[in-house]
mmCIF file of C-alpha atoms in Angstrom:
data_model
loop_
_atom_site.group_PDB
_atom_site.id
_atom_site.type_symbol
_atom_site.label_atom_id
_atom_site.label_comp_id
_atom_site.label_asym_id
_atom_site.label_seq_id
_atom_site.Cartn_x
_atom_site.Cartn_y
_atom_site.Cartn_z
ATOM 1 C CA MET A 1 101.015 97.288 105.430
ATOM 2 C CA PRO A 2 100.259 101.022 105.604
ATOM 3 C CA ASN A 3 96.580 101.611 105.107
ATOM 4 C CA LYS A 4 96.477 105.220 104.019
ATOM 5 C CA THR A 5 95.219 105.475 100.479
ATOM 6 C CA PRO A 6 96.832 108.395 98.692
ATOM 7 C CA ILE A 7 94.880 110.313 96.093
ATOM 8 C CA LYS A 8 96.312 109.561 92.662
ATOM 9 C CA PRO A 9 97.189 112.453 90.377
ATOM 10 C CA SER A 10 94.854 113.147 87.505
ATOM 11 C CA VAL A 11 96.036 112.860 83.914
ATOM 12 C CA LEU A 12 95.843 116.204 82.132
ATOM 13 C CA SER A 13 97.160 114.958 78.800
ATOM 14 C CA GLU A 14 99.238 112.194 77.272
ATOM 15 C CA GLU A 15 101.017 111.742 73.987
ATOM 16 C CA ILE A 16 103.241 109.116 72.302
ATOM 17 C CA ILE A 17 106.540 110.896 71.650
ATOM 18 C CA ALA A 18 108.614 107.995 70.285
ATOM 19 C CA ASP A 19 107.689 104.622 68.841
ATOM 20 C CA THR A 20 110.385 102.220 67.684
ATOM 21 C CA ALA A 21 110.400 98.484 66.940
ATOM 22 C CA ILE A 22 110.688 97.646 70.654
ATOM 23 C CA PHE A 23 109.938 100.768 72.676
ATOM 24 C CA ARG A 24 106.995 103.121 72.914
ATOM 25 C CA ILE A 25 107.498 106.268 74.983
ATOM 26 C CA GLN A 26 104.581 108.263 76.306
ATOM 27 C CA SER A 27 104.704 111.765 77.737
ATOM 28 C CA GLN A 28 102.072 112.224 80.418
ATOM 29 C CA LYS A 29 101.137 115.486 82.111
ATOM 30 C CA LEU A 30 99.836 114.955 85.643
ATOM 31 C CA LYS A 31 98.190 117.146 88.250
ATOM 32 C CA PHE A 32 98.830 115.955 91.807
ATOM 33 C CA SER A 33 96.170 116.294 94.515
ATOM 34 C CA ASN A 34 98.081 119.267 95.962
ATOM 35 C CA GLY A 35 97.747 121.116 92.646
ATOM 36 C CA VAL A 36 101.333 120.585 91.470
ATOM 37 C CA GLU A 37 101.629 119.763 87.765
ATOM 38 C CA ARG A 38 104.423 117.639 86.335
ATOM 39 C CA THR A 39 105.204 116.012 83.014
ATOM 40 C CA TYR A 40 106.592 112.469 83.091
ATOM 41 C CA GLU A 41 107.906 110.178 80.396
ATOM 42 C CA ARG A 42 107.269 106.469 80.613
ATOM 43 C CA LEU A 43 107.606 103.290 78.580
ATOM 44 C CA VAL A 44 104.236 101.817 77.683
ATOM 45 C CA PRO A 45 103.362 98.491 76.012
ATOM 46 C CA LYS A 46 103.575 98.077 72.258
ATOM 47 C CA GLY A 47 100.507 95.837 72.381
ATOM 48 C CA ASN A 48 102.089 92.903 70.591
ATOM 49 C CA HIS A 49 102.149 90.709 73.682
ATOM 50 C CA ALA A 50 100.171 89.969 76.837
ATOM 51 C CA GLY A 51 102.859 90.478 79.475
ATOM 52 C CA ALA A 52 105.991 88.601 80.434
ATOM 53 C CA VAL A 53 106.938 85.630 82.561
ATOM 54 C CA MET A 54 110.137 84.538 84.335
ATOM 55 C CA ILE A 55 110.633 80.920 85.318
ATOM 56 C CA VAL A 56 112.418 79.373 88.314
ATOM 57 C CA ALA A 57 112.707 75.808 87.003
ATOM 58 C CA VAL A 58 113.948 73.283 89.569
ATOM 59 C CA ASN A 59 114.794 69.723 88.518
ATOM 60 C CA ASP A 60 114.516 66.519 90.552
ATOM 61 C CA GLN A 61 118.114 66.944 91.766
ATOM 62 C CA ASN A 62 117.165 70.290 93.335
ATOM 63 C CA GLN A 63 119.084 72.194 90.695
ATOM 64 C CA VAL A 64 117.736 75.446 89.293
ATOM 65 C CA MET A 65 118.089 75.867 85.554
ATOM 66 C CA LEU A 66 120.090 79.039 85.050
ATOM 67 C CA ILE A 67 120.874 80.298 81.577
ATOM 68 C CA ARG A 68 123.655 82.431 80.251
ATOM 69 C CA GLU A 69 123.106 84.528 77.157
ATOM 70 C CA TYR A 70 124.222 87.764 75.598
ATOM 71 C CA SER A 71 122.497 90.870 76.964
ATOM 72 C CA ALA A 72 122.517 93.658 74.408
ATOM 73 C CA GLY A 73 121.699 96.317 77.009
ATOM 74 C CA THR A 74 124.733 95.763 79.189
ATOM 75 C CA GLU A 75 126.844 94.305 76.339
ATOM 76 C CA SER A 76 127.758 91.316 78.488
ATOM 77 C CA TYR A 77 126.929 87.637 78.945
ATOM 78 C CA GLU A 78 124.638 87.423 81.968
ATOM 79 C CA LEU A 79 123.690 84.457 84.126
ATOM 80 C CA SER A 80 119.974 84.660 84.844
ATOM 81 C CA LEU A 81 116.630 82.848 84.692
ATOM 82 C CA PRO A 82 114.632 81.962 81.567
ATOM 83 C CA LYS A 83 111.948 84.461 80.653
ATOM 84 C CA GLY A 84 109.914 85.675 77.739
ATOM 85 C CA LEU A 85 106.828 87.400 76.495
ATOM 86 C CA VAL A 86 103.346 85.960 76.898
ATOM 87 C CA GLU A 87 101.719 85.739 73.491
ATOM 88 C CA HIS A 88 98.080 86.657 72.958
ATOM 89 C CA GLY A 89 95.926 83.618 73.707
ATOM 90 C CA GLU A 90 98.516 82.050 76.012
ATOM 91 C CA THR A 91 98.206 81.819 79.798
ATOM 92 C CA ILE A 92 101.353 82.661 81.737
ATOM 93 C CA PHE A 93 101.681 78.913 82.354
ATOM 94 C CA ASP A 94 101.520 78.133 78.615
ATOM 95 C CA ALA A 95 104.100 80.814 77.968
ATOM 96 C CA ALA A 96 106.375 79.567 80.759
ATOM 97 C CA ASN A 97 106.289 76.027 79.405
ATOM 98 C CA ARG A 98 106.975 77.183 75.842
ATOM 99 C CA GLU A 99 109.873 79.389 76.944
ATOM 100 C CA LEU A 100 111.381 76.530 78.942
ATOM 101 C CA LYS A 101 111.219 74.256 75.906
ATOM 102 C CA GLU A 102 112.807 76.955 73.728
ATOM 103 C CA GLU A 103 115.451 78.192 76.150
ATOM 104 C CA ILE A 104 116.513 75.134 78.163
ATOM 105 C CA GLY A 105 115.088 72.162 76.261
ATOM 106 C CA TYR A 106 112.712 71.013 78.997
ATOM 107 C CA GLY A 107 108.987 71.114 79.610
ATOM 108 C CA ALA A 108 107.471 71.151 83.112
ATOM 109 C CA GLU A 109 104.683 68.986 84.545
ATOM 110 C CA ASN A 110 103.946 71.510 87.321
ATOM 111 C CA ILE A 111 104.001 75.290 87.063
ATOM 112 C CA GLU A 112 102.999 77.389 90.057
ATOM 113 C CA PHE A 113 102.521 81.155 90.329
ATOM 114 C CA LEU A 114 105.107 82.748 92.632
ATOM 115 C CA THR A 115 104.692 86.527 92.398
ATOM 116 C CA GLU A 116 104.222 89.593 90.250
ATOM 117 C CA MET A 117 107.042 92.105 90.111
ATOM 118 C CA THR A 118 107.638 95.545 88.718
ATOM 119 C CA VAL A 119 111.015 96.394 87.253
ATOM 120 C CA SER A 120 111.131 100.169 87.180
ATOM 121 C CA PRO A 121 107.686 101.384 88.266
ATOM 122 C CA GLY A 122 108.624 105.047 88.009
ATOM 123 C CA TYR A 123 109.377 104.756 84.305
ATOM 124 C CA MET A 124 107.835 101.558 82.955
ATOM 125 C CA SER A 125 104.304 100.181 83.068
ATOM 126 C CA TYR A 126 105.848 96.712 82.716
ATOM 127 C CA ARG A 127 104.852 93.973 85.188
ATOM 128 C CA LEU A 128 106.458 90.541 85.234
ATOM 129 C CA GLN A 129 104.829 87.312 86.383
ATOM 130 C CA VAL A 130 107.159 84.832 88.080
ATOM 131 C CA VAL A 131 106.447 81.109 88.236
ATOM 132 C CA VAL A 132 108.137 78.038 89.731
ATOM 133 C CA ALA A 133 108.346 74.977 87.471
ATOM 134 C CA THR A 134 109.031 71.406 88.574
ATOM 135 C CA GLY A 135 108.606 67.929 87.108
ATOM 136 C CA LEU A 136 110.950 68.743 84.217
ATOM 137 C CA TYR A 137 111.099 66.450 81.180
ATOM 138 C CA PRO A 138 113.243 66.803 78.048
ATOM 139 C CA GLU A 139 111.457 68.518 75.161
ATOM 140 C CA ARG A 140 112.875 71.113 72.833
ATOM 141 C CA LEU A 141 111.115 73.764 70.786
ATOM 142 C CA GLU A 142 112.955 75.933 68.301
ATOM 143 C CA GLY A 143 113.526 79.446 69.698
ATOM 144 C CA ASP A 144 114.674 82.554 67.898
ATOM 145 C CA GLU A 145 117.989 83.037 69.659
ATOM 146 C CA PRO A 146 120.909 84.172 67.507
ATOM 147 C CA GLU A 147 123.223 81.637 69.165
ATOM 148 C CA PRO A 148 122.610 78.658 71.479
ATOM 149 C CA ILE A 149 121.766 79.608 75.063
ATOM 150 C CA GLU A 150 124.097 78.053 77.629
ATOM 151 C CA VAL A 151 122.041 76.114 80.189
ATOM 152 C CA VAL A 152 123.672 75.975 83.630
ATOM 153 C CA PRO A 153 121.903 73.571 86.037
ATOM 154 C CA THR A 154 123.017 74.831 89.447
ATOM 155 C CA ASP A 155 122.483 73.457 92.958
ATOM 156 C CA PHE A 156 119.783 75.608 94.488
ATOM 157 C CA ASP A 157 121.927 76.732 97.429
ATOM 158 C CA LEU A 158 124.718 77.703 95.063
ATOM 159 C CA ALA A 159 122.271 79.713 92.941
ATOM 160 C CA ILE A 160 121.340 81.617 96.104
ATOM 161 C CA GLU A 161 125.058 82.293 96.633
ATOM 162 C CA TYR A 162 125.251 83.592 93.058
ATOM 163 C CA ALA A 163 122.236 85.801 93.753
ATOM 164 C CA ASN A 164 123.877 87.096 96.906
ATOM 165 C CA GLY A 165 127.194 87.649 95.134
ATOM 166 C CA ASN A 166 127.770 89.346 91.828
ATOM 167 C CA GLU A 167 127.470 86.276 89.599
ATOM 168 C CA ILE A 168 123.776 87.031 89.039
ATOM 169 C CA THR A 169 123.149 90.775 88.730
ATOM 170 C CA GLU A 170 119.624 90.950 87.311
ATOM 171 C CA ALA A 171 117.459 92.189 90.183
ATOM 172 C CA ARG A 172 114.327 90.263 89.242
ATOM 173 C CA ALA A 173 116.245 86.968 89.028
ATOM 174 C CA VAL A 174 117.885 87.645 92.395
ATOM 175 C CA ALA A 175 114.498 88.425 93.914
ATOM 176 C CA ALA A 176 112.845 85.362 92.313
ATOM 177 C CA LEU A 177 115.518 83.009 93.655
ATOM 178 C CA TYR A 178 115.212 84.380 97.193
ATOM 179 C CA MET A 179 111.421 84.188 97.065
ATOM 180 C CA THR A 180 111.570 80.597 95.823
ATOM 181 C CA ARG A 181 113.839 79.759 98.756
ATOM 182 C CA GLU A 182 111.274 81.280 101.144
ATOM 183 C CA LEU A 183 108.585 79.143 99.538
ATOM 184 C CA LYS A 184 110.718 76.001 99.790
ATOM 185 C CA LEU A 185 111.524 76.700 103.456
ATOM 186 C CA SER A 186 107.867 77.343 104.330
ATOM 187 C CA ARG A 187 106.876 74.090 102.613
ATOM 188 C CA GLU A 188 109.556 72.143 104.479
ATOM 189 C CA ASP A 189 108.393 73.634 107.785
ATOM 190 C CA SER A 190 104.731 72.883 107.209
ATOM 191 C CA SER A 191 105.039 69.589 105.318
ATOM 192 C CA ASP A 192 102.861 71.274 102.706
ATOM 193 C CA SER A 193 102.176 68.977 99.780
ATOM 194 C CA GLY A 194 103.292 71.591 97.250
ATOM 195 C CA LEU A 195 105.810 71.217 94.498
ATOM 196 C CA PHE A 196 108.925 70.892 96.615
ATOM 197 C CA MET B 1 130.565 80.035 88.617
ATOM 198 C CA PRO B 2 130.850 78.718 85.058
ATOM 199 C CA ASN B 3 134.270 79.526 83.647
ATOM 200 C CA LYS B 4 133.681 79.366 79.929
ATOM 201 C CA THR B 5 134.157 82.778 78.392
ATOM 202 C CA PRO B 6 131.828 83.252 75.446
ATOM 203 C CA ILE B 7 132.958 85.334 72.505
ATOM 204 C CA LYS B 8 131.005 88.592 72.458
ATOM 205 C CA PRO B 9 129.330 89.644 69.229
ATOM 206 C CA SER B 10 130.974 92.424 67.277
ATOM 207 C CA VAL B 11 129.164 95.718 66.688
ATOM 208 C CA LEU B 12 128.560 96.283 62.989
ATOM 209 C CA SER B 13 126.804 99.644 63.419
ATOM 210 C CA GLU B 14 124.879 101.696 65.934
ATOM 211 C CA GLU B 15 122.560 104.667 65.722
ATOM 212 C CA ILE B 16 120.442 106.785 68.085
ATOM 213 C CA ILE B 17 116.875 106.359 66.855
ATOM 214 C CA ALA B 18 114.987 108.294 69.563
ATOM 215 C CA ASP B 19 116.087 110.884 72.102
ATOM 216 C CA THR B 20 113.572 112.378 74.528
ATOM 217 C CA ALA B 21 113.920 114.290 77.802
ATOM 218 C CA ILE B 22 114.463 111.054 79.740
ATOM 219 C CA PHE B 23 115.148 108.246 77.297
ATOM 220 C CA ARG B 24 117.733 107.668 74.585
ATOM 221 C CA ILE B 25 117.219 104.633 72.367
ATOM 222 C CA GLN B 26 120.033 103.145 70.334
ATOM 223 C CA SER B 27 119.710 100.656 67.520
ATOM 224 C CA GLN B 28 122.724 98.344 67.405
ATOM 225 C CA LYS B 29 123.491 95.842 64.684
ATOM 226 C CA LEU B 30 125.511 92.889 65.982
ATOM 227 C CA LYS B 31 127.303 89.964 64.412
ATOM 228 C CA PHE B 32 127.544 86.945 66.697
ATOM 229 C CA SER B 33 130.601 84.667 66.691
ATOM 230 C CA ASN B 34 128.631 82.078 64.691
ATOM 231 C CA GLY B 35 128.064 84.621 61.923
ATOM 232 C CA VAL B 36 124.409 85.396 62.747
ATOM 233 C CA GLU B 37 123.519 89.072 62.460
ATOM 234 C CA ARG B 38 120.813 90.727 64.572
ATOM 235 C CA THR B 39 119.651 94.251 65.249
ATOM 236 C CA TYR B 40 118.800 95.157 68.847
ATOM 237 C CA GLU B 41 117.318 98.251 70.423
ATOM 238 C CA ARG B 42 118.483 99.336 73.838
ATOM 239 C CA LEU B 43 118.192 102.238 76.251
ATOM 240 C CA VAL B 44 121.517 104.017 76.711
ATOM 241 C CA PRO B 45 122.496 106.793 79.157
ATOM 242 C CA LYS B 46 121.627 110.406 78.458
ATOM 243 C CA GLY B 47 124.958 111.434 79.978
ATOM 244 C CA ASN B 48 123.467 113.878 82.509
ATOM 245 C CA HIS B 49 124.301 111.685 85.506
ATOM 246 C CA ALA B 50 126.931 109.258 86.752
ATOM 247 C CA GLY B 51 124.752 106.246 87.594
ATOM 248 C CA ALA B 52 122.147 105.543 90.222
ATOM 249 C CA VAL B 53 122.050 104.404 93.824
ATOM 250 C CA MET B 54 119.428 102.652 95.983
ATOM 251 C CA ILE B 55 119.635 102.850 99.768
ATOM 252 C CA VAL B 56 118.689 100.304 102.445
ATOM 253 C CA ALA B 57 118.651 102.665 105.449
ATOM 254 C CA VAL B 58 118.282 100.921 108.809
ATOM 255 C CA ASN B 59 117.768 102.945 111.994
ATOM 256 C CA ASP B 60 118.872 102.121 115.536
ATOM 257 C CA GLN B 61 115.536 100.353 116.206
ATOM 258 C CA ASN B 62 116.297 97.916 113.353
ATOM 259 C CA GLN B 63 113.657 99.511 111.146
ATOM 260 C CA VAL B 64 114.253 99.934 107.436
ATOM 261 C CA MET B 65 113.148 103.252 105.988
ATOM 262 C CA LEU B 66 110.658 102.413 103.269
ATOM 263 C CA ILE B 67 109.053 105.136 101.198
ATOM 264 C CA ARG B 68 105.796 105.305 99.333
ATOM 265 C CA GLU B 69 105.458 107.590 96.340
ATOM 266 C CA TYR B 70 103.632 107.828 93.062
ATOM 267 C CA SER B 71 105.122 105.764 90.238
ATOM 268 C CA ALA B 72 104.241 107.237 86.880
ATOM 269 C CA GLY B 73 105.168 104.063 85.006
ATOM 270 C CA THR B 74 102.704 101.782 86.759
ATOM 271 C CA GLU B 75 100.304 104.631 87.668
ATOM 272 C CA SER B 76 100.249 103.481 91.284
ATOM 273 C CA TYR B 77 101.648 104.358 94.702
ATOM 274 C CA GLU B 78 104.490 101.925 95.374
ATOM 275 C CA LEU B 79 106.231 101.018 98.617
ATOM 276 C CA SER B 80 109.956 100.775 97.933
ATOM 277 C CA LEU B 81 113.428 101.981 98.925
ATOM 278 C CA PRO B 82 114.888 105.470 98.442
ATOM 279 C CA LYS B 83 116.981 105.877 95.312
ATOM 280 C CA GLY B 84 118.225 108.497 92.926
ATOM 281 C CA LEU B 85 120.751 109.502 90.329
ATOM 282 C CA VAL B 86 124.410 110.065 91.136
ATOM 283 C CA GLU B 87 125.361 113.557 89.996
ATOM 284 C CA HIS B 88 128.669 114.269 88.296
ATOM 285 C CA GLY B 89 131.318 114.865 90.953
ATOM 286 C CA GLU B 90 129.466 112.834 93.593
ATOM 287 C CA THR B 91 130.535 109.425 94.882
ATOM 288 C CA ILE B 92 127.736 106.901 95.282
ATOM 289 C CA PHE B 93 128.032 107.506 99.041
ATOM 290 C CA ASP B 94 127.591 111.284 98.617
ATOM 291 C CA ALA B 95 124.579 110.650 96.410
ATOM 292 C CA ALA B 96 123.081 108.134 98.844
ATOM 293 C CA ASN B 97 123.395 110.554 101.735
ATOM 294 C CA ARG B 98 121.889 113.416 99.722
ATOM 295 C CA GLU B 99 118.990 111.267 98.535
ATOM 296 C CA LEU B 100 118.299 110.128 102.107
ATOM 297 C CA LYS B 101 118.184 113.736 103.287
ATOM 298 C CA GLU B 102 115.862 114.677 100.419
ATOM 299 C CA GLU B 103 113.575 111.653 100.507
ATOM 300 C CA ILE B 104 113.354 110.611 104.162
ATOM 301 C CA GLY B 105 114.789 113.572 106.111
ATOM 302 C CA TYR B 106 117.782 111.712 107.541
ATOM 303 C CA GLY B 107 121.507 111.623 106.918
ATOM 304 C CA ALA B 108 123.636 108.546 107.643
ATOM 305 C CA GLU B 109 126.919 108.280 109.535
ATOM 306 C CA ASN B 110 127.800 104.971 107.874
ATOM 307 C CA ILE B 111 127.178 103.972 104.282
ATOM 308 C CA GLU B 112 128.439 100.636 103.025
ATOM 309 C CA PHE B 113 128.449 99.208 99.490
ATOM 310 C CA LEU B 114 126.150 96.172 99.176
ATOM 311 C CA THR B 115 125.991 95.203 95.504
ATOM 312 C CA GLU B 116 125.616 96.273 91.899
ATOM 313 C CA MET B 117 122.500 95.201 90.059
ATOM 314 C CA THR B 118 121.183 95.288 86.542
ATOM 315 C CA VAL B 119 117.493 95.913 85.957
ATOM 316 C CA SER B 120 116.856 94.732 82.424
ATOM 317 C CA PRO B 121 120.240 93.795 80.959
ATOM 318 C CA GLY B 122 118.760 92.712 77.635
ATOM 319 C CA TYR B 123 117.369 96.156 76.946
ATOM 320 C CA MET B 124 119.052 98.700 79.229
ATOM 321 C CA SER B 125 122.706 99.511 79.879
ATOM 322 C CA TYR B 126 121.619 100.769 83.330
ATOM 323 C CA ARG B 127 123.436 99.493 86.423
ATOM 324 C CA LEU B 128 122.342 100.342 89.943
ATOM 325 C CA GLN B 129 124.604 100.560 93.007
ATOM 326 C CA VAL B 130 122.995 99.457 96.266
ATOM 327 C CA VAL B 131 124.240 100.629 99.669
ATOM 328 C CA VAL B 132 123.309 100.018 103.295
ATOM 329 C CA ALA B 133 123.085 103.099 105.531
ATOM 330 C CA THR B 134 123.125 103.137 109.342
ATOM 331 C CA GLY B 135 123.742 105.707 112.068
ATOM 332 C CA LEU B 136 120.796 107.818 110.885
ATOM 333 C CA TYR B 137 120.402 111.396 112.152
ATOM 334 C CA PRO B 138 117.661 113.904 111.292
ATOM 335 C CA GLU B 139 118.616 116.292 108.488
ATOM 336 C CA ARG B 140 116.438 117.420 105.631
ATOM 337 C CA LEU B 141 117.399 118.720 102.210
ATOM 338 C CA GLU B 142 114.833 120.073 99.781
ATOM 339 C CA GLY B 143 114.050 117.554 97.047
ATOM 340 C CA ASP B 144 112.159 118.039 93.807
ATOM 341 C CA GLU B 145 109.213 115.756 94.515
ATOM 342 C CA PRO B 146 105.794 117.015 93.369
ATOM 343 C CA GLU B 147 104.220 115.973 96.680
ATOM 344 C CA PRO B 148 105.676 114.865 100.035
ATOM 345 C CA ILE B 149 107.036 111.333 100.070
ATOM 346 C CA GLU B 150 105.488 109.138 102.732
ATOM 347 C CA VAL B 151 108.234 107.640 104.923
ATOM 348 C CA VAL B 152 107.330 104.240 106.381
ATOM 349 C CA PRO B 153 109.837 103.017 109.005
ATOM 350 C CA THR B 154 109.240 99.271 109.073
ATOM 351 C CA ASP B 155 110.633 96.524 111.308
ATOM 352 C CA PHE B 156 113.245 94.757 109.234
ATOM 353 C CA ASP B 157 111.568 91.355 109.471
ATOM 354 C CA LEU B 158 108.260 92.856 108.388
ATOM 355 C CA ALA B 159 109.948 94.504 105.413
ATOM 356 C CA ILE B 160 111.196 91.069 104.392
ATOM 357 C CA GLU B 161 107.602 89.849 104.642
ATOM 358 C CA TYR B 162 106.539 92.729 102.394
ATOM 359 C CA ALA B 163 109.307 91.773 99.950
ATOM 360 C CA ASN B 164 108.127 88.177 100.006
ATOM 361 C CA GLY B 165 104.484 89.191 99.592
ATOM 362 C CA ASN B 166 103.054 91.630 97.114
ATOM 363 C CA GLU B 167 103.345 94.780 99.253
ATOM 364 C CA ILE B 168 106.726 95.556 97.682
ATOM 365 C CA THR B 169 106.768 94.699 93.977
ATOM 366 C CA GLU B 170 109.887 96.468 92.718
ATOM 367 C CA ALA B 171 112.376 93.673 91.996
ATOM 368 C CA ARG B 172 115.509 95.615 92.915
ATOM 369 C CA ALA B 173 114.059 96.633 96.303
ATOM 370 C CA VAL B 174 113.015 93.031 96.991
ATOM 371 C CA ALA B 175 116.503 91.826 96.056
ATOM 372 C CA ALA B 176 118.216 94.550 98.124
ATOM 373 C CA LEU B 177 116.199 93.690 101.239
ATOM 374 C CA TYR B 178 116.986 89.991 100.962
ATOM 375 C CA MET B 179 120.674 90.692 100.375
ATOM 376 C CA THR B 180 120.785 93.011 103.379
ATOM 377 C CA ARG B 181 119.268 90.242 105.494
ATOM 378 C CA GLU B 182 122.000 87.860 104.286
ATOM 379 C CA LEU B 183 124.604 90.433 105.286
ATOM 380 C CA LYS B 184 123.002 90.921 108.713
ATOM 381 C CA LEU B 185 122.842 87.170 109.310
ATOM 382 C CA SER B 186 126.459 86.648 108.257
ATOM 383 C CA ARG B 187 127.545 89.442 110.604
ATOM 384 C CA GLU B 188 125.569 87.956 113.489
ATOM 385 C CA ASP B 189 127.124 84.553 112.846
ATOM 386 C CA SER B 190 130.679 85.829 112.679
ATOM 387 C CA SER B 191 130.469 88.635 115.255
ATOM 388 C CA ASP B 192 131.845 90.829 112.478
ATOM 389 C CA SER B 193 132.280 94.413 113.633
ATOM 390 C CA GLY B 194 130.321 95.793 110.652
ATOM 391 C CA LEU B 195 127.391 98.138 110.655
ATOM 392 C CA PHE B 196 124.819 95.825 112.192
#
């Protein structure tokens, strides 16, 4: 890992320039350490949640629980991983378990932190926590989806093929599946007593 | 791949509710096939570009050209892959080559399509093209960065370690590095006469 620590720009001013039900846009004027000034726009949190979590849930048959639901952004049905917002007072593990119950109808006995990702660091402050869930058991909570989510249990190796093809397009789901495979392989190599 | 084709919701109405220098937010009222109506907000294109491209550039020493630059969204310096907007009249390959010259000071003799990704399909229409570039040669074009971008040529295997750790957090860069490794491995297995 490169060790050089760059000097961060200083914030000259910042202002909320749009604020809708979902999005809050901030304009931020920066001065870089070389004296150059620039104004950026970025999406900042609305404050009504405590982050977000994505879940790689693997059942006892080594299937990963993919979901397919309508994505309003791309106007298409997308195959991806369950995810949702962390509510105030919840841990990411609480939130992951609740989202699983709402989105796929299962709870998880074991939930393990995998990684933290950014989605578009140039334009969004957003950071996503990713967890791996195992020990699944049937339990459903009512979600707020407009139509039932299609749950697609998929052999783990096939899910990796989907991630490597164009069946799964969402970058963070692709990345999460590959990283889970690395974790599984390292556990198999070391006979680690982890979740897999 | 699941074959069932869901019935897309119909658009009852849509309206631009915010429009800044960078972001355009649309409110869209949908009616799902089960009759449920919902209003979504989503980021839609400003129309001043023809998409975006991310580049996995690998030099003759099997190093991938990582860059580190300031990310205004997360307010941090992030290690990631070069990327940029495709200008009107450019192919994604033209844009990739231009961005490489601007961001890392190299052109590429060979640029190959890798995949198309979405970043946040629930909330953004945005789709990103990812390419692999090889046959690098020194050539610099002036970019519009506020300060010089740090170029970090990194052994490919180490870059995968960064992707699997927390040194690279941007999901699409993590996904692109893993997918490039899959491509490299498949080429090695098959003695394919591709770029690697």
